[in-house]
Structure formats: C-alpha cells, structure tokens
CSV table of C-alpha atoms in Angstrom, one decimal:
chain,number,residue,atom,x,y,z
I,551,MET,CA,90.2,90.0,105.6
I,552,LYS,CA,91.5,89.0,102.3
I,553,LEU,CA,94.7,90.8,102.1
I,554,LEU,CA,96.7,91.3,98.5
I,555,ARG,CA,99.0,93.3,96.5
I,556,HIS,CA,97.9,94.4,93.2
I,557,GLY,CA,99.6,96.1,90.2
I,558,PRO,CA,102.3,95.3,87.7
I,559,ARG,CA,105.2,92.9,88.5
I,560,GLY,CA,107.6,94.4,91.0
I,561,GLN,CA,105.4,97.6,91.5
I,562,GLU,CA,102.7,96.0,93.4
I,563,LYS,CA,100.6,98.1,96.0
I,564,PRO,CA,98.6,96.8,99.2
I,565,GLY,CA,95.1,96.1,98.7
I,566,VAL,CA,92.0,94.2,100.7
I,567,LEU,CA,89.3,92.6,99.1
I,568,ASP,CA,85.8,93.8,99.9
I,569,ALA,CA,82.6,92.1,100.4
I,570,ARG,CA,81.7,92.5,96.9
I,571,GLY,CA,84.9,91.0,95.6
I,572,ASN,CA,86.5,94.2,94.6
I,573,VAL,CA,90.0,95.4,95.6
I,574,ARG,CA,90.4,98.5,97.7
I,575,ASP,CA,93.7,100.1,97.9
I,576,LEU,CA,95.7,100.3,101.2
I,577,SER,CA,98.4,102.5,99.9
I,578,ALA,CA,97.4,105.4,102.2
I,579,VAL,CA,97.1,103.4,105.2
I,580,VAL,CA,100.2,100.8,105.0
I,581,GLY,CA,103.1,100.6,102.6
I,582,ASP,CA,102.9,96.8,102.0
I,583,ILE,CA,101.6,93.6,103.2
I,584,ALA,CA,104.4,92.8,105.0
I,585,GLY,CA,106.7,93.0,108.2
I,586,ASP,CA,104.9,94.7,111.1
I,587,VAL,CA,101.6,95.1,109.1
I,588,LEU,CA,101.0,91.3,109.8
I,589,ARG,CA,101.6,91.5,113.4
I,590,PRO,CA,98.6,91.4,115.5
I,591,GLN,CA,98.4,95.1,116.2
I,592,GLY,CA,98.9,95.8,112.2
I,593,LEU,CA,95.9,93.4,111.3
I,594,ALA,CA,93.6,95.1,114.2
I,595,ARG,CA,94.4,98.5,112.6
I,596,LEU,CA,93.3,97.1,109.1
I,597,ARG,CA,90.2,95.4,110.6
I,598,ALA,CA,89.1,98.7,111.9
I,599,LEU,CA,88.9,100.4,108.5
I,600,ASP,CA,85.8,101.0,106.6
I,601,LEU,CA,86.6,99.4,103.4
I,602,ASN,CA,83.8,101.1,101.6
I,603,ALA,CA,85.8,104.4,102.2
I,604,LEU,CA,88.9,102.9,100.6
I,605,PRO,CA,89.8,103.8,97.2
I,606,LEU,CA,88.4,101.2,94.5
I,607,VAL,CA,90.8,99.6,92.3
I,608,ALA,CA,89.6,99.0,88.6
I,609,GLY,CA,89.6,95.7,87.2
I,610,VAL,CA,88.4,92.3,88.2
I,611,PRO,CA,91.2,90.6,90.4
I,612,GLN,CA,93.1,87.9,88.5
I,613,GLN,CA,91.3,88.9,85.2
I,614,GLU,CA,92.0,92.7,84.3
I,615,LEU,CA,93.6,93.2,87.5
I,616,ARG,CA,96.8,91.3,88.0
I,617,LEU,CA,97.5,90.3,91.7
I,618,GLY,CA,101.1,90.0,92.8
I,619,PRO,CA,102.3,87.4,95.7
I,620,CYS,CA,100.2,88.5,98.6
I,621,VAL,CA,103.1,88.8,100.9
I,622,GLY,CA,105.8,91.3,100.2
I,623,ARG,CA,109.6,91.3,101.3
I,624,VAL,CA,109.6,87.7,102.5
I,625,GLY,CA,112.3,86.9,104.7
I,626,LYS,CA,112.4,83.2,104.9
I,627,PHE,CA,110.2,80.9,102.6
I,628,ILE,CA,110.4,77.5,104.5
I,629,CYS,CA,109.2,74.2,103.0
I,630,ILE,CA,108.0,71.0,104.5
I,631,GLY,CA,108.7,67.9,102.6
I,632,LEU,CA,106.6,64.5,102.8
I,633,ASN,CA,104.2,65.9,105.2
I,634,TYR,CA,101.3,63.7,103.7
I,635,ALA,CA,101.6,59.9,104.3
I,636,ASP,CA,100.1,59.1,100.9
I,637,HIS,CA,102.5,61.5,99.0
I,638,ALA,CA,105.4,60.0,100.7
I,639,ALA,CA,104.3,56.4,99.3
I,640,GLU,CA,103.8,57.7,95.9
I,641,SER,CA,107.4,59.3,95.9
I,642,GLY,CA,109.0,55.8,97.3
I,643,MET,CA,110.0,57.3,100.8
I,644,GLU,CA,109.2,56.7,104.2
I,645,VAL,CA,106.9,58.8,106.4
I,646,PRO,CA,109.5,61.2,108.2
I,647,ALA,CA,109.6,60.7,112.1
I,648,GLU,CA,110.2,64.5,112.3
I,649,PRO,CA,109.2,67.4,109.7
I,650,VAL,CA,111.3,67.3,106.8
I,651,VAL,CA,112.6,71.0,106.2
I,652,PHE,CA,114.1,72.9,103.2
I,653,GLY,CA,114.1,76.2,101.9
I,654,LYS,CA,112.8,77.6,98.4
I,655,TRP,CA,114.5,80.9,97.4
I,656,THR,CA,112.5,84.2,97.7
I,657,SER,CA,113.4,84.8,94.0
I,658,ALA,CA,111.3,81.9,93.3
I,659,ILE,CA,108.3,84.1,94.5
I,660,CYS,CA,105.9,85.3,92.0
I,661,GLY,CA,102.0,86.1,91.5
I,662,PRO,CA,99.5,83.4,91.8
I,663,ASP,CA,98.6,83.6,88.1
I,664,ASP,CA,101.9,84.7,86.6
I,665,ASP,CA,103.5,82.2,84.1
I,666,ILE,CA,105.8,79.4,85.1
I,667,GLU,CA,109.1,79.0,83.6
I,668,ILE,CA,110.1,75.8,82.4
I,669,PRO,CA,114.0,75.8,82.8
I,670,HIS,CA,115.7,75.3,79.7
I,671,ASP,CA,117.3,72.3,80.6
I,672,SER,CA,114.4,70.7,82.6
I,673,VAL,CA,112.9,67.1,82.2
I,674,LYS,CA,111.1,66.6,85.1
I,675,THR,CA,109.0,69.8,86.3
I,676,ASP,CA,106.2,69.0,88.7
I,677,TRP,CA,103.7,70.7,90.7
I,678,GLU,CA,102.5,70.5,94.3
I,679,VAL,CA,99.3,72.5,95.7
I,680,GLU,CA,100.2,73.4,99.2
I,681,LEU,CA,98.6,75.3,102.3
I,682,GLY,CA,100.6,78.3,102.8
I,683,VAL,CA,101.1,80.0,106.4
I,684,VAL,CA,102.3,83.1,107.1
I,685,ILE,CA,103.9,84.1,110.1
I,686,GLY,CA,102.5,87.5,112.1
I,687,GLN,CA,103.7,87.4,115.5
I,688,GLY,CA,107.3,86.2,115.5
I,689,GLY,CA,109.3,84.3,118.1
I,690,ARG,CA,111.5,81.3,119.0
I,691,ASP,CA,110.7,78.2,121.0
I,692,ILE,CA,107.1,78.5,120.6
I,693,ALA,CA,104.7,76.3,122.5
I,694,GLU,CA,102.9,74.2,120.3
I,695,ALA,CA,99.5,75.3,122.1
I,696,ASP,CA,100.4,78.9,121.4
I,697,ALA,CA,101.7,78.3,117.9
I,698,LEU,CA,98.6,79.3,115.9
I,699,ALA,CA,98.5,82.6,117.5
I,700,HIS,CA,101.8,83.6,115.8
I,701,VAL,CA,100.0,83.2,112.5
I,702,ALA,CA,98.6,86.0,110.6
I,703,GLY,CA,97.0,84.2,108.0
I,704,TYR,CA,96.8,81.3,105.3
I,705,CYS,CA,97.2,81.3,101.4
I,706,VAL,CA,97.4,79.0,98.4
I,707,ILE,CA,101.0,78.0,97.4
I,708,ASN,CA,102.3,75.9,94.0
I,709,ASP,CA,105.7,74.5,95.2
I,710,VAL,CA,106.6,74.0,91.6
I,711,SER,CA,109.6,71.3,91.7
I,712,GLU,CA,112.1,70.1,89.3
I,713,ARG,CA,112.6,66.5,90.3
I,714,GLU,CA,115.8,65.8,88.6
I,715,TYR,CA,117.3,68.9,90.2
I,716,GLN,CA,115.8,68.0,93.5
I,717,LEU,CA,116.7,64.0,93.5
I,718,GLU,CA,119.3,63.1,91.0
I,719,ARG,CA,121.7,65.8,91.2
I,720,GLY,CA,123.2,65.0,94.8
I,721,GLY,CA,123.2,67.6,97.8
I,722,THR,CA,120.2,68.7,99.3
I,723,TRP,CA,116.4,69.3,97.5
I,724,ASP,CA,116.8,73.1,97.5
I,725,LYS,CA,118.4,73.3,94.0
I,726,GLY,CA,115.0,71.7,92.5
I,727,LYS,CA,112.6,74.0,94.4
I,728,GLY,CA,114.0,77.5,93.7
I,729,CYS,CA,114.2,78.3,90.2
I,730,ASP,CA,112.6,81.6,89.3
I,731,THR,CA,108.9,81.3,89.2
I,732,PHE,CA,108.5,78.1,91.1
I,733,GLY,CA,106.8,79.9,94.1
I,734,PRO,CA,103.5,81.4,93.2
I,735,ILE,CA,101.8,82.8,96.4
I,736,GLY,CA,98.1,83.8,96.5
I,737,PRO,CA,96.0,85.2,95.3
I,738,TRP,CA,95.2,86.6,98.8
I,739,LEU,CA,96.4,86.3,102.5
I,740,VAL,CA,93.2,85.1,104.7
I,741,THR,CA,93.8,86.4,108.0
I,742,ALA,CA,93.7,83.6,110.7
I,743,ASP,CA,90.2,84.8,112.3
I,744,GLU,CA,88.8,83.5,108.8
I,745,VAL,CA,90.2,80.0,108.9
I,746,PRO,CA,88.9,78.4,111.9
I,747,ASP,CA,90.7,74.9,111.7
I,748,PRO,CA,93.7,74.8,109.1
I,749,GLN,CA,93.4,71.1,109.5
I,750,ALA,CA,90.0,70.8,107.8
I,751,LEU,CA,90.7,72.5,104.4
I,752,ARG,CA,90.1,70.8,100.7
I,753,LEU,CA,93.1,71.5,98.3
I,754,TRP,CA,93.1,70.4,94.8
I,755,LEU,CA,95.0,70.9,91.3
I,756,GLU,CA,94.6,70.2,87.7
I,757,VAL,CA,96.6,70.4,84.7
I,758,ASP,CA,94.8,71.0,81.1
I,759,GLY,CA,91.7,70.1,83.0
I,760,ARG,CA,92.6,66.8,84.6
I,761,ARG,CA,92.2,66.7,88.2
I,762,TYR,CA,95.7,65.2,89.7
I,763,GLN,CA,95.2,66.2,93.5
I,764,ASP,CA,92.3,66.1,95.5
I,765,GLY,CA,93.3,65.9,99.2
I,766,SER,CA,92.5,67.6,102.6
I,767,THR,CA,94.7,69.1,105.1
I,768,SER,CA,93.1,66.8,107.9
I,769,THR,CA,95.7,64.1,106.7
I,770,MET,CA,99.0,66.1,107.2
I,771,VAL,CA,101.6,64.0,109.2
I,772,PHE,CA,102.5,67.2,111.4
I,773,GLY,CA,99.9,69.9,111.5
I,774,VAL,CA,100.1,73.6,111.4
I,775,ALA,CA,100.6,74.1,115.0
I,776,HIS,CA,103.3,71.6,115.5
I,777,LEU,CA,104.9,73.1,112.4
I,778,VAL,CA,105.2,76.2,113.7
I,779,SER,CA,106.4,75.3,117.1
I,780,TYR,CA,108.9,72.9,115.5
I,781,LEU,CA,110.6,75.3,113.3
I,782,SER,CA,110.9,77.8,115.9
I,783,ARG,CA,113.3,75.6,117.8
I,784,PHE,CA,115.7,75.9,114.9
I,785,MET,CA,115.1,79.8,113.9
I,786,SER,CA,113.5,82.8,114.7
I,787,LEU,CA,110.2,83.0,112.9
I,788,GLN,CA,109.4,86.8,111.6
I,789,PRO,CA,106.4,88.6,110.7
I,790,GLY,CA,106.1,87.9,106.7
I,791,ASP,CA,108.2,84.3,106.8
I,792,VAL,CA,106.2,81.9,104.8
I,793,ILE,CA,105.8,78.3,105.5
I,794,ALA,CA,104.6,75.8,102.7
I,795,THR,CA,103.3,72.8,104.6
I,796,GLY,CA,103.5,69.9,102.1
I,797,THR,CA,101.6,68.3,99.3
I,798,PRO,CA,98.8,65.9,99.1
I,799,PRO,CA,99.3,63.0,96.8
I,800,GLY,CA,98.8,63.2,93.0
I,801,VAL,CA,102.2,65.1,91.9
I,802,GLY,CA,103.5,64.2,88.7
I,803,LEU,CA,106.5,62.1,90.0
I,804,GLY,CA,103.8,59.9,91.4
I,805,GLN,CA,102.0,59.2,88.3
I,806,LYS,CA,102.5,55.5,86.3
I,807,PRO,CA,104.4,56.5,84.3
I,808,PRO,CA,105.5,59.9,86.0
I,809,VAL,CA,103.9,62.8,84.1
I,810,TYR,CA,105.8,66.2,83.9
I,811,LEU,CA,105.0,69.7,82.9
I,812,ARG,CA,106.2,71.2,79.4
I,813,ALA,CA,105.5,74.6,77.9
I,814,GLY,CA,102.1,75.6,76.6
I,815,GLN,CA,100.1,73.8,79.4
I,816,THR,CA,97.5,75.5,82.0
I,817,ILE,CA,97.6,74.5,85.7
I,818,ARG,CA,94.8,75.3,88.2
I,819,LEU,CA,94.9,74.9,91.9
I,820,GLY,CA,93.0,76.1,94.9
I,821,ILE,CA,92.2,75.8,98.4
I,822,ALA,CA,88.7,75.7,99.9
I,823,GLY,CA,88.0,79.5,101.4
I,824,LEU,CA,91.6,80.7,100.1
I,825,GLY,CA,91.0,81.0,96.5
I,826,GLY,CA,92.5,79.9,93.4
I,827,GLN,CA,95.4,80.3,90.9
I,828,THR,CA,95.8,79.6,87.2
I,829,GLN,CA,99.1,79.5,85.6
I,830,HIS,CA,100.5,78.7,82.1
I,831,THR,CA,103.8,77.1,81.7
I,832,VAL,CA,106.3,78.6,79.2
I,833,ALA,CA,110.0,78.1,78.3
I,834,ALA,CA,112.4,79.8,80.3
I,835,PRO,CA,114.3,82.4,78.3
I,836,VAL,CA,118.0,81.3,77.5
I,837,ARG,CA,120.2,84.3,79.1
I,838,ILE,CA,123.6,84.7,78.1
I,839,PRO,CA,126.0,84.3,80.8
I,840,GLN,CA,126.8,87.9,82.2
I,841,ARG,CA,130.4,87.6,81.6
I,842,LEU,CA,130.0,86.7,77.8
I,843,ALA,CA,127.3,89.5,77.8
I,844,ALA,CA,129.7,92.1,78.7
I,845,HIS,CA,132.5,91.1,76.3
I,846,SER,CA,130.0,91.2,73.5
I,847,GLU,CA,129.2,95.0,74.1
C-alpha cells in the first residue's frame, strides 16, 4: 500500500493511492496515518479494504492535490549522520564506528512539495536525499534479526541542513537540522511488504536540473535493520517514529567549491519505488519577535 495524507496544510486527511494512481479517502476508516494505524494490525485492516469502494479524491496527487507529510503526529524524528562512507569522505569526516544519532524537530516536518524556507541569515543551506523508515510495531532492545518486522514502511525524506548552524556555531548538529520546512516527508508511505530489500534502493537529487546525488542504499555503513535495533537500545521506538537513515555523496558541502541553496531554486529528489518530491526555495519571512509585536499593539 501507498498511504498518504492529503489536503491543506494542518488539515490533512488520511488517504491511500489506488492502482490507477488516484487518491482514495480513508477518513471514514481511520482518523489519520499515525499511531496505532501503523501497527501490524492496523495495516492489515487497511489491506483488507476494497479501495474501489472508498471515496475518490479529486485532483492529481502532487499537482492539483496537495499532499502533506505521509505520517501524522510524529513523536520522534531521528536522524543518522555520516552513514555513507563516501559522504563522510566528502564532508572531511571519518566513517563512524557506531551510528551518529541526532534529532530533527518535528516542527520542521512539511509536505513533500511544500516550499523550503531559507532562514533570513542563512549562508549555507544544503540538501540531503534520504531513505525514511517509519516504525510500526514499537519496542525496546529489538534484536537485529527481528528489526525489519518493526517497520511499517518507507518514504522519501529531504534532510535539509544549514551547515553554518550545524558545524560552526558550537554545540550539537541539531540547530542546523530543525528549521521550519527542513523536513519534507513523502509523498507516500510505502508499506514494508512492498519493499523487499531496503538496502537495494536507488536515490537521487537534482537542483535546478543538475544531478548532484545519485546513490544506492546498498552502500550504507549501517543498514536499516541495524539502525532500528541500535536505536532501540537507547530509547523506546513507538508507532509513527521516523528515522532518516543518512545521505549518499553529492551534498552542497562536498562540492568544490561548495554550493548552497538560495531563494528561487527548484529541488527534485526521489527513491526508486517510493516516489519523488519537488520543492521550491523561498526566503523565510522575517518575523517580529513576539515581545516586540505585543508592545506594538
């Protein structure tokens, strides 16, 4: 199945893609693509549905019909850094002995084709196409041999990153990873039964028509099963948690000289079998601090 969320930002409804590429509404069946719906029992219930009997949603998805992030109410947005050896090399860093783990704020999550806002003082906003893993059956201390059974499905993620915030401002990487709109997820959640081998997926990214990233999940340092097991040693994984598994080489930081995003550009990215995303970059609005705004009333 290809599960999705459609409609205006903040008002998304649950849906599913039928065999003809049309969106069918699931609102009468489930409240959202989130939480217990992603457990094995919830997905089994959805698989048993006659999709042709569900209401047809007007509009071509990702054209007239906006798609939101394919998972709702995400509890944790966990990211893995330097998980492709050649990306570590282009970043001037060593291949890690254990997974590099950091967080992306859930307020960064947006739809797969929503605009990416370049922060007003940004000088090094970058791109990263990544395989997203969505947890279905939660757990702690999950054995690696059982780990893939805990995955509800897979999706495309653009781990947008501001490198100056991330690497030059001190502290952890998180501050360069979690700006608003820095987490496009989707277009759909492809359930795990339709992805025979998550370590055999081609992924790519272009900026203004130039191909920068063209890699395969087969070259990950730590595969999906290892990551799920590893993370479950340090935290409870819960239904709807999202794991971004790292990016192949070709990011802006690794170009010679480096290339970074600016307002007015178009990013296209995708993963074989999981769909694609298209984003336009815009200047983030300059917001008046709330305290000053209150004084001005």
